[in-house]
Amino acid sequence: MIRFEHVSKQFGSKKVLDDLSFEIEKGETFVIIGRSGMGKSVTIKHMVRLLSPDKGRIWIGDDLVSEARGKELSRIRLRFGLLFQGSALLQWLTAGDNVGLPLRQGSNMPQEDVDRLAEEKLKLVDLSDVFHKHPSDLSGGMQKRVGLARAIITDPEIILYDEPTSGLDPMTSRTIDALIESLRVKLGVTSVVVTHDLHSALSIGTRIALLEKGKMVEISTPQEFIRSKHPAVRDFLDANFITKKPDWETHPS
Amino acid sequence: MIITREPEFLPETPNVFARLGRAVLLSCRESGRALLMTGEAFLHMRTMFSTRSRFDVMYQLYITGVKSLGVITVVALFTGMILALQTGLELRRFSQQVNIGTAVCVSLTREMGPFMTALIVAASVGSAIAAQLGTMTVSEEVSALEIMSISPIRFLVMPRLVALLVMMPLLTVYTDIIGIIGGAIVGKTQLGVSFRAYFDNAVAFAHNKDLYVGLFKAMVFGVVITAVSCHQGFCTKDGAVGVGLATRKTVIVSFLTILVLGYIITRVFYK
Ligand SMILES: Nc1ncnc2c1ncn2[C@@H]1O[C@H](COP(=O)(O)OP(=O)(O)OP(=O)(O)O)[C@@H](O)[C@H]1O
Ligand SMILES: [Mg+2]
């Protein structure tokens, strides 16, 4: 569904993606983890051509997104929903209007139907009573969920989530995980999830990829992932206390 | 036209000429992009009455027109008063002070009206547009619009272009009227020209052409302010500092362009 072929990307003298190749299947939930600043957001932005590669090609199904422009690009982008790392809500619109924006501006749906759908999607992300509030009146985590509701309102076939659960409490995070999982099971949505939350990675991912120094050093199922011998993976798991107990458990004072 | 652009990394050069050449090339490219963007906004104007754009257009008309009225009134009044006083004192030496009517009316409608209005609108509305679009650009809201296949040019630029195209001539007429009244007040109180003599003189010698040229200028200035402020907003990078810089550049570039174009237009119409 999404195929990276030898993609390289450099910002000035800083190499971010280095000959990166991988493929994401239809109906998969592909989780990308990695340290901060390793290029996870950059990878996601390449999929919708907010950035284009210096070298290499990116395919979305049969569409070559890395060279698309104009109408062609609009058509490809309509297949996507994207949750930005920083939510990117329009500040002068209410939460409800933000969620309904893609339908209000991109289709001829009557206003009542748009509002009803927006309300529905807000419920899905566990938000009620925010419809008439402005983003500046919402907490960071709530803004994130409004952004998520906006990303899914057009029922896109591919959804890209840039850190959907960062800044959320564990209970709400599990709600979001359940939402991502149900979109995959019920609607066959292909998802790409960037996250620092290893718990959600292991529970929702059909495959997990670790991005390190511009390459995917490990791509495997959650079961294989926690048994991987790769040192970078081990570091990641240790840091999340998956394989090693924290000090306060092993040395109770 | 794609608004979200990749960050550019140009190699440093110590050579002064190379730097100068690059600055010239870059500013040509930026002007070209601003013009293309404005052209596209003109094309999108056919959708201005559609349900999805109507509200935004109305709102921008309100912001641009009504919100600048207060400051424009004061500036217009004093521009007219200064013009009357300045020319009146000279004319009085030849006992011709009754002609300030013409002097004020012609220079206001042809030159000072559109010019002063444009400066104020550029400084208030233009800088606000640049700051708003700049903030939206750095917080990725503009990218988000593009991903949703909502053209930022249709959604953000077109309503502002319509508002400035409609409001600039209206505000200019308003400036002209208030300025002429200001001139009359000075004429009456300081130069001993009665209101009747002042307005008779103004009407007798002023031409319609002066008014039309002034209104044409006002519309051109409206396009300039939209083009500069929206383009600067979309080119913003580096967070809050960048927003400040974009605002600053908007005011400077629009002032200079308004000044130069104002001269050129007068030059073309009055040989
Ligand atoms: N527009 C840009 N201009 C210059 N450098 C950039 C740009 N975008 C990203 N980078 C660089 O690319 C690298 C990867 O950035 P990216 O945002 O993808 O990190 P990330 O993996 O998403 O990190 P985080 O987990 O903190 O979000 C960073 O080192 C950053 O400096
Ligand atoms: Mg990121």
Coordinates of C-alpha atoms and ligand atoms in Angstrom, one line a residue:
Chain A
M1 CA 0.0 0.0 0.0
I2 CA 2.8 2.4 1.0
R3 CA 6.2 1.6 -0.5
F4 CA 9.4 3.5 0.1
E5 CA 12.2 2.8 -2.4
H6 CA 15.7 3.8 -1.5
V7 CA 14.5 7.1 0.0
S8 CA 17.2 9.6 1.1
K9 CA 16.6 13.0 2.7
Q10 CA 19.0 15.5 3.9
F11 CA 18.4 18.9 5.6
G12 CA 21.5 21.0 4.9
S13 CA 24.3 18.8 6.0
K14 CA 22.1 16.7 8.3
K15 CA 21.2 13.3 6.8
V16 CA 17.8 12.3 8.1
L17 CA 16.7 9.4 5.9
D18 CA 19.4 7.2 4.4
D19 CA 18.5 4.9 1.6
L20 CA 15.3 3.9 3.4
S21 CA 13.2 1.1 1.9
F22 CA 10.2 -0.6 3.3
E23 CA 6.6 -1.6 2.5
I24 CA 3.4 -1.3 4.4
E25 CA 0.6 -3.7 3.5
K26 CA -3.0 -2.8 3.1
G27 CA -5.0 -3.1 6.3
E28 CA -1.9 -3.1 8.5
T29 CA -1.2 -1.0 11.6
F30 CA 2.4 -0.1 11.1
V31 CA 4.1 1.4 14.1
I32 CA 7.2 3.5 13.8
I33 CA 9.2 4.0 17.0
G34 CA 12.6 5.6 17.5
R35 CA 14.4 8.2 19.4
S36 CA 13.5 11.9 19.3
G37 CA 14.9 13.6 16.2
M38 CA 15.5 10.4 14.2
G39 CA 13.1 11.4 11.4
K40 CA 9.8 9.7 12.3
S41 CA 7.8 12.8 11.5
V42 CA 9.9 13.4 8.4
T43 CA 9.0 9.9 7.2
I44 CA 5.3 10.5 7.7
K45 CA 5.5 13.8 5.9
H46 CA 7.1 12.1 2.9
M47 CA 4.0 9.9 2.5
V48 CA 1.8 12.9 1.8
R49 CA 4.5 14.9 0.0
L50 CA 4.8 17.7 2.6
L51 CA 8.4 16.8 2.0
S52 CA 9.8 15.2 -1.1
P53 CA 12.8 12.9 -1.1
D54 CA 16.2 13.9 -2.4
K55 CA 16.6 10.4 -3.9
G56 CA 14.2 7.5 -4.2
R57 CA 10.5 7.0 -4.8
I58 CA 7.4 6.7 -2.7
W59 CA 4.4 4.8 -3.9
I60 CA 0.9 4.9 -2.4
G61 CA -0.8 1.9 -4.1
D62 CA -0.2 2.6 -7.8
D63 CA 0.3 6.3 -7.3
L64 CA 3.8 7.8 -7.3
V65 CA 3.3 10.3 -4.6
S66 CA 6.8 11.6 -4.5
E67 CA 6.4 13.1 -8.0
A68 CA 2.7 14.0 -8.0
R69 CA 1.6 17.6 -8.3
G70 CA -1.6 19.6 -8.8
K71 CA -4.9 17.7 -9.1
E72 CA -3.1 14.3 -9.0
L73 CA -1.6 15.2 -5.6
S74 CA -4.9 16.5 -4.3
R75 CA -6.5 13.2 -5.2
I76 CA -3.8 11.2 -3.5
R77 CA -4.0 13.3 -0.4
L78 CA -7.7 12.8 -0.1
R79 CA -6.9 9.1 0.5
F80 CA -5.2 10.2 3.7
G81 CA -6.1 11.4 7.2
L82 CA -3.2 12.9 9.0
L83 CA -2.9 13.7 12.7
F84 CA -0.1 16.3 13.1
Q85 CA 2.3 16.0 16.1
G86 CA 1.2 19.6 17.1
S87 CA -2.6 19.0 16.3
A88 CA -2.6 22.0 13.8
L89 CA -6.2 23.1 14.6
L90 CA -7.4 26.4 13.2
Q91 CA -7.6 28.7 16.2
W92 CA -10.5 30.8 15.2
L93 CA -12.9 27.8 14.6
T94 CA -14.6 25.9 17.4
A95 CA -13.6 22.3 18.0
G96 CA -16.7 21.1 16.1
D97 CA -16.1 23.3 13.1
N98 CA -12.5 22.2 13.0
V99 CA -13.5 18.5 12.9
G100 CA -16.1 19.3 10.2
L101 CA -13.8 21.4 8.2
P102 CA -12.8 18.8 5.6
L103 CA -16.4 18.1 4.8
R104 CA -17.6 21.6 4.9
Q105 CA -14.9 22.8 2.5
G106 CA -14.4 19.7 0.5
S107 CA -18.0 18.5 -0.2
N108 CA -21.5 19.8 -0.6
M109 CA -22.8 18.0 2.5
P110 CA -25.4 20.1 4.4
Q111 CA -24.3 21.8 7.6
E112 CA -26.5 19.7 9.9
D113 CA -25.1 16.4 8.6
V114 CA -21.5 17.8 8.9
D115 CA -22.2 18.8 12.5
R116 CA -23.8 15.4 13.3
L117 CA -20.8 13.5 11.9
A118 CA -18.4 15.8 13.8
E119 CA -20.2 15.2 17.0
E120 CA -20.1 11.5 16.4
K121 CA -16.3 11.5 15.7
L122 CA -15.7 13.6 18.8
K123 CA -17.5 10.9 20.8
L124 CA -15.3 8.3 19.3
V125 CA -12.2 10.1 20.7
D126 CA -13.9 10.3 24.1
L127 CA -14.7 14.0 23.9
S128 CA -18.1 15.4 24.7
D129 CA -19.2 19.0 25.5
V130 CA -16.3 20.5 23.5
F131 CA -18.2 21.1 20.3
H132 CA -18.6 24.8 20.8
K133 CA -15.2 25.4 22.5
H134 CA -12.2 27.0 20.8
P135 CA -8.9 25.2 20.7
S136 CA -7.3 27.7 23.0
D137 CA -9.9 26.7 25.7
L138 CA -8.9 23.0 25.5
S139 CA -5.9 21.2 27.0
G140 CA -3.1 19.8 24.9
G141 CA -4.4 16.3 25.1
M142 CA -7.9 17.4 24.1
Q143 CA -6.6 19.4 21.2
K144 CA -4.8 16.3 20.1
R145 CA -8.0 14.3 20.1
V146 CA -9.9 16.9 18.2
G147 CA -7.1 16.7 15.6
L148 CA -7.6 12.9 15.6
A149 CA -11.3 13.3 15.1
R150 CA -10.6 15.7 12.2
A151 CA -8.2 13.2 10.6
I152 CA -10.9 10.4 10.6
I153 CA -14.0 12.4 9.6
T154 CA -13.7 11.7 5.9
D155 CA -13.3 8.0 6.5
P156 CA -9.9 7.9 4.7
E157 CA -8.3 4.6 3.7
I158 CA -5.0 5.4 5.2
I159 CA -4.5 7.3 8.5
L160 CA -1.2 8.6 9.6
Y161 CA -0.9 9.3 13.3
D162 CA 2.0 11.4 14.6
E163 CA 2.2 10.6 18.3
P164 CA -1.6 10.1 18.9
T165 CA -1.2 9.3 22.6
S166 CA 1.6 11.7 23.7
G167 CA 0.4 14.0 26.4
L168 CA -2.6 11.8 27.2
D169 CA -3.2 10.0 30.5
P170 CA -2.9 6.2 30.3
M171 CA -6.7 5.6 30.4
T172 CA -7.4 7.9 27.5
S173 CA -4.4 6.4 25.6
R174 CA -6.0 3.0 25.8
T175 CA -9.2 4.5 24.4
I176 CA -7.3 5.9 21.4
D177 CA -5.5 2.5 21.0
A178 CA -8.9 0.8 20.9
L179 CA -10.1 3.3 18.3
I180 CA -7.2 2.7 16.0
E181 CA -7.6 -1.0 16.4
S182 CA -11.3 -0.9 15.7
L183 CA -10.8 1.2 12.6
R184 CA -8.5 -1.5 11.3
V185 CA -10.8 -4.4 12.2
K186 CA -14.1 -2.8 11.1
L187 CA -13.1 -0.7 8.2
G188 CA -9.8 -2.2 7.1
V189 CA -8.0 1.1 7.4
T190 CA -4.3 1.1 6.9
S191 CA -2.6 3.0 9.7
V192 CA 0.9 4.3 10.3
V193 CA 1.4 5.2 13.9
V194 CA 4.5 7.1 15.2
T195 CA 4.7 6.7 19.0
H196 CA 6.9 6.8 22.0
D197 CA 4.4 4.7 23.9
L198 CA 5.7 1.1 23.7
H199 CA 2.6 -0.3 25.3
S200 CA 0.4 1.0 22.6
A201 CA 2.9 0.0 20.0
L202 CA 2.9 -3.6 21.2
S203 CA -0.9 -3.8 21.6
I204 CA -2.0 -2.2 18.3
G205 CA 0.9 -2.8 15.9
T206 CA 0.7 -5.6 13.4
R207 CA 4.3 -4.7 12.7
I208 CA 6.7 -2.5 14.6
A209 CA 9.7 -0.7 13.0
L210 CA 12.5 0.9 14.8
L211 CA 14.0 3.9 13.0
E212 CA 17.6 4.6 13.8
K213 CA 20.2 6.7 11.9
G214 CA 18.0 7.0 8.8
K215 CA 17.2 3.3 8.4
M216 CA 14.7 0.9 9.7
V217 CA 17.0 -1.3 11.7
E218 CA 14.2 -3.7 12.7
I219 CA 10.8 -4.4 11.2
S220 CA 8.9 -7.3 12.9
T221 CA 5.7 -8.3 14.6
P222 CA 5.3 -7.4 18.3
Q223 CA 6.1 -11.0 19.4
E224 CA 9.3 -11.0 17.5
F225 CA 10.1 -7.5 18.4
I226 CA 10.3 -8.1 22.1
R227 CA 12.6 -11.1 21.5
S228 CA 14.8 -9.2 19.0
K229 CA 18.6 -9.4 19.6
H230 CA 19.3 -6.0 17.9
P231 CA 21.1 -3.8 20.4
A232 CA 19.1 -0.7 19.5
V233 CA 15.9 -2.6 20.1
R234 CA 17.2 -4.0 23.4
D235 CA 18.0 -0.4 24.5
F236 CA 14.6 0.7 23.6
L237 CA 12.9 -2.2 25.5
D238 CA 15.2 -1.8 28.5
A239 CA 14.4 1.9 28.7
N240 CA 10.7 1.0 28.8
F241 CA 11.3 -1.7 31.5
I242 CA 9.9 -4.4 29.3
T243 CA 12.8 -6.7 29.6
K244 CA 14.4 -5.3 32.8
K245 CA 12.8 -4.4 36.1
P246 CA 13.2 -0.8 37.3
D247 CA 15.6 -0.2 40.1
W248 CA 12.9 0.6 42.6
E249 CA 11.5 -2.9 42.1
T250 CA 14.8 -4.8 42.2
H251 CA 16.4 -2.9 45.1
P252 CA 13.6 -1.9 47.4
S253 CA 15.1 0.3 50.0
Chain B
M1 CA 0.0 25.9 -6.4
I2 CA 1.6 24.3 -3.4
I3 CA 2.1 26.6 -0.5
T4 CA 4.0 24.4 1.9
R5 CA 7.6 24.5 0.7
E6 CA 10.6 22.6 1.8
P7 CA 13.2 24.3 3.9
E8 CA 16.0 25.6 1.7
F9 CA 19.7 25.4 2.6
L10 CA 21.8 27.7 0.5
P11 CA 25.6 27.4 0.8
E12 CA 27.3 30.3 2.6
T13 CA 29.3 32.6 0.4
P14 CA 31.8 35.1 1.6
N15 CA 31.8 36.9 -1.8
V16 CA 29.8 40.2 -1.6
F17 CA 28.8 40.1 -5.3
A18 CA 27.7 36.5 -5.1
R19 CA 25.5 37.4 -2.0
L20 CA 24.1 40.5 -3.8
G21 CA 23.3 38.5 -6.9
R22 CA 21.6 35.8 -4.8
A23 CA 19.5 38.4 -3.0
V24 CA 18.4 39.8 -6.3
L25 CA 17.5 36.4 -7.7
L26 CA 15.7 35.4 -4.6
S27 CA 13.6 38.6 -4.5
C28 CA 12.7 38.1 -8.1
R29 CA 11.6 34.6 -7.4
E30 CA 9.6 35.6 -4.3
S31 CA 7.9 38.4 -6.3
G32 CA 7.0 35.9 -9.0
R33 CA 5.5 33.5 -6.5
A34 CA 3.6 36.3 -4.8
L35 CA 2.2 37.3 -8.2
L36 CA 1.3 33.7 -9.1
M37 CA -0.5 33.3 -5.8
T38 CA -2.5 36.5 -6.3
G39 CA -3.4 35.4 -9.8
E40 CA -4.7 32.1 -8.5
A41 CA -6.6 34.0 -5.8
F42 CA -8.3 36.0 -8.6
L43 CA -9.3 32.8 -10.3
H44 CA -10.8 31.5 -7.0
M45 CA -12.9 34.7 -6.8
R46 CA -15.6 33.0 -8.8
T47 CA -16.4 30.9 -5.7
M48 CA -16.7 33.9 -3.4
F49 CA -20.5 33.6 -3.2
S50 CA -20.6 29.9 -2.6
T51 CA -21.8 28.7 0.8
R52 CA -18.3 27.5 1.8
S53 CA -16.7 30.9 1.2
R54 CA -19.4 33.4 1.8
F55 CA -19.0 33.7 5.5
D56 CA -15.2 34.1 5.3
V57 CA -15.6 36.9 2.7
M58 CA -18.1 38.7 4.8
Y59 CA -16.0 38.5 7.9
Q60 CA -12.9 39.8 6.1
L61 CA -14.9 42.7 4.6
Y62 CA -16.0 43.6 8.1
I63 CA -12.5 43.4 9.6
T64 CA -10.9 45.3 6.8
G65 CA -13.5 48.0 6.3
V66 CA -15.0 48.7 9.7
K67 CA -12.1 48.1 11.9
S68 CA -9.8 50.6 10.2
L69 CA -12.4 53.4 10.1
G70 CA -11.4 55.2 13.3
V71 CA -7.7 55.7 12.6
I72 CA -8.5 56.6 8.9
T73 CA -10.9 59.3 10.0
V74 CA -8.2 61.0 12.1
V75 CA -5.5 60.7 9.5
A76 CA -7.8 61.9 6.7
L77 CA -8.9 64.9 8.7
F78 CA -5.4 66.0 9.5
T79 CA -4.1 65.3 6.0
G80 CA -6.8 67.6 4.6
M81 CA -6.0 70.2 7.2
I82 CA -2.2 70.1 6.6
L83 CA -2.7 70.3 2.8
A84 CA -5.0 73.3 3.2
L85 CA -2.8 75.1 5.6
Q86 CA 0.4 74.4 3.6
T87 CA -0.9 75.6 0.2
G88 CA -3.2 78.2 1.7
L89 CA -0.4 80.1 3.4
E90 CA 1.6 80.3 0.2
L91 CA -1.5 81.2 -1.9
R92 CA -2.3 84.0 0.6
R93 CA 0.9 85.8 -0.4
F94 CA -0.8 86.3 -3.8
S95 CA -4.2 86.7 -2.4
Q96 CA -5.3 83.5 -4.0
Q97 CA -6.3 81.6 -0.9
V98 CA -9.7 80.9 -2.3
N99 CA -8.1 78.3 -4.6
I100 CA -7.2 76.0 -1.7
G101 CA -10.5 74.2 -2.6
T102 CA -9.0 73.0 -5.8
A103 CA -5.6 72.3 -4.4
V104 CA -6.9 70.2 -1.5
C105 CA -9.5 68.4 -3.6
V106 CA -7.2 67.5 -6.5
S107 CA -4.2 66.4 -4.4
L108 CA -6.4 64.3 -2.1
T109 CA -8.4 62.5 -4.7
R110 CA -5.5 61.9 -7.0
E111 CA -2.6 61.3 -4.7
M112 CA -2.9 61.6 -0.9
G113 CA -6.3 59.9 -0.4
P114 CA -5.3 56.5 -1.9
F115 CA -1.7 56.9 -0.6
M116 CA -2.6 57.6 3.0
T117 CA -5.4 55.0 3.1
A118 CA -3.0 52.4 1.7
L119 CA -0.3 53.1 4.2
I120 CA -2.8 52.8 7.1
V121 CA -4.4 49.6 5.7
A122 CA -0.9 48.1 5.0
A123 CA 0.2 48.9 8.6
S124 CA -2.9 47.6 10.3
V125 CA -4.7 45.0 8.1
G126 CA -1.6 43.9 6.1
S127 CA 0.6 43.3 9.1
A128 CA -2.3 41.5 10.8
I129 CA -2.7 39.2 7.8
A130 CA 1.0 38.4 7.8
A131 CA 1.0 37.7 11.5
Q132 CA -2.0 35.4 11.3
L133 CA -0.9 33.5 8.2
G134 CA 2.6 33.3 9.6
T135 CA 1.5 31.8 12.8
M136 CA -0.7 29.3 10.9
T137 CA 2.3 28.4 8.7
V138 CA 4.7 27.7 11.6
S139 CA 2.1 25.7 13.5
E140 CA 1.5 23.6 10.4
E141 CA -2.1 24.7 10.1
V142 CA -1.5 25.6 6.4
S143 CA 0.1 22.2 5.8
A144 CA -3.0 20.6 7.4
L145 CA -5.2 22.5 5.1
E146 CA -3.3 21.3 2.1
I147 CA -3.4 17.7 3.3
M148 CA -7.2 18.0 3.5
S149 CA -7.0 19.3 -0.1
I150 CA -8.4 22.6 1.0
S151 CA -6.6 25.2 -1.1
P152 CA -5.1 27.8 1.3
I153 CA -5.3 30.3 -1.6
R154 CA -9.1 29.8 -1.9
F155 CA -9.6 29.5 1.9
L156 CA -7.3 32.2 3.2
V157 CA -6.1 34.5 0.4
M158 CA -9.2 34.9 -1.7
P159 CA -11.5 36.4 1.1
R160 CA -8.8 38.8 2.0
L161 CA -8.2 39.8 -1.6
V162 CA -11.9 40.5 -2.1
A163 CA -12.1 42.5 1.1
L164 CA -9.2 44.7 0.2
L165 CA -10.4 45.1 -3.4
V166 CA -13.8 46.3 -2.2
M167 CA -12.7 48.2 0.8
M168 CA -9.7 50.1 -0.4
P169 CA -11.7 52.3 -2.9
L170 CA -14.5 52.8 -0.4
L171 CA -12.1 53.8 2.3
T172 CA -10.3 56.1 -0.2
V173 CA -13.5 57.9 -1.0
Y174 CA -14.1 58.2 2.7
T175 CA -10.6 59.6 3.2
D176 CA -11.2 62.1 0.4
I177 CA -14.4 63.3 1.9
I178 CA -13.1 63.7 5.4
G179 CA -9.9 65.3 4.1
I180 CA -11.8 67.9 2.0
I181 CA -13.9 68.7 5.1
G182 CA -10.7 69.1 7.1
G183 CA -9.5 71.5 4.4
A184 CA -12.7 73.5 4.6
I185 CA -12.4 73.9 8.3
V186 CA -8.9 75.3 8.0
G187 CA -9.9 77.5 5.2
K188 CA -12.8 79.0 7.2
T189 CA -11.0 79.3 10.5
Q190 CA -7.5 80.4 9.4
L191 CA -7.6 81.7 5.9
G192 CA -10.9 83.4 5.8
V193 CA -12.3 81.3 3.0
S194 CA -16.0 80.7 3.4
F195 CA -17.4 77.1 3.0
R196 CA -19.4 78.2 0.0
A197 CA -16.4 79.7 -1.8
Y198 CA -14.2 76.7 -0.9
F199 CA -16.6 74.0 -2.2
D200 CA -17.6 76.1 -5.3
N201 CA -13.9 76.3 -6.1
A202 CA -13.3 72.6 -5.5
V203 CA -16.2 71.6 -7.7
A204 CA -15.3 74.0 -10.4
F205 CA -11.8 72.8 -11.1
A206 CA -11.6 69.2 -9.9
H207 CA -12.0 66.6 -12.7
N208 CA -13.7 63.3 -12.5
K209 CA -10.4 61.8 -13.9
D210 CA -8.7 62.7 -10.6
L211 CA -11.2 60.6 -8.7
Y212 CA -11.0 57.7 -11.1
V213 CA -7.2 57.6 -11.1
G214 CA -7.3 57.7 -7.3
L215 CA -9.8 54.8 -7.1
F216 CA -7.8 52.8 -9.6
K217 CA -4.7 53.4 -7.4
A218 CA -6.6 52.3 -4.4
M219 CA -7.5 49.0 -6.0
V220 CA -3.9 48.4 -7.1
F221 CA -2.7 49.1 -3.6
G222 CA -5.3 46.7 -2.3
V223 CA -3.9 43.9 -4.5
V224 CA -0.3 44.9 -3.4
I225 CA -1.2 44.7 0.3
T226 CA -2.8 41.3 -0.1
A227 CA -0.1 39.9 -2.3
V228 CA 2.7 41.0 0.0
S229 CA 1.1 40.1 3.3
C230 CA -0.2 36.7 2.3
H231 CA 3.0 35.8 0.6
Q232 CA 5.1 36.9 3.6
G233 CA 2.8 35.0 5.9
F234 CA 3.1 31.7 3.9
C235 CA 6.9 32.1 3.8
T236 CA 7.3 32.4 7.5
K237 CA 9.7 30.0 9.2
D238 CA 11.5 29.8 12.6
G239 CA 8.5 30.2 15.0
A240 CA 7.6 33.4 16.8
V241 CA 10.8 35.3 15.6
G242 CA 9.8 34.4 12.1
V243 CA 6.3 35.8 12.5
G244 CA 7.8 39.1 13.8
L245 CA 10.1 39.2 10.8
A246 CA 7.3 38.5 8.3
T247 CA 5.2 41.3 9.8
R248 CA 8.0 43.7 9.6
K249 CA 8.9 42.8 6.0
T250 CA 5.2 43.1 5.0
V251 CA 5.0 46.7 6.2
I252 CA 8.3 47.6 4.6
V253 CA 7.7 46.0 1.3
S254 CA 4.2 47.2 0.9
F255 CA 5.1 50.8 1.8
L256 CA 7.9 50.8 -0.8
T257 CA 5.7 49.2 -3.5
I258 CA 2.8 51.5 -2.8
L259 CA 5.1 54.5 -3.0
V260 CA 6.7 53.5 -6.3
L261 CA 3.5 52.2 -8.0
G262 CA 1.7 55.4 -6.9
Y263 CA 4.3 57.5 -8.7
I264 CA 4.2 55.2 -11.8
I265 CA 0.4 55.3 -12.1
T266 CA 0.3 59.1 -11.8
R267 CA 3.1 59.3 -14.4
V268 CA 1.1 57.1 -16.8
F269 CA -2.2 59.0 -16.5
Y270 CA -0.8 62.5 -16.4
K271 CA 1.7 63.1 -19.2
Ligands
LIG1 N1 11.9 21.6 8.2 C1 13.1 21.2 8.7 N2 14.2 21.9 8.5 C2 15.4 21.5 9.0 N3 15.5 20.3 9.6 C3 14.5 19.6 9.9 C4 13.2 19.9 9.4 N4 12.3 19.0 9.8 C5 13.0 18.1 10.4 N5 14.3 18.4 10.5 C6 15.4 17.6 11.1 O1 15.1 16.3 10.9 C7 15.4 15.5 12.0 C8 14.2 14.6 12.3 O2 13.1 15.3 12.6 P1 11.7 14.7 13.0 O3 10.8 15.8 13.3 O4 11.3 13.7 11.9 O5 12.0 13.9 14.3 P2 11.1 12.8 15.1 O6 11.7 11.5 14.9 O7 9.7 13.0 14.7 O8 11.3 13.3 16.6 P3 10.2 13.5 17.8 O9 10.0 12.1 18.3 O10 10.9 14.4 18.7 O11 9.0 14.1 17.2 C9 15.6 16.4 13.2 O12 17.0 16.3 13.5 C10 15.3 17.8 12.6 O13 16.4 18.7 13.0
MG2 MG 8.0 13.9 15.4

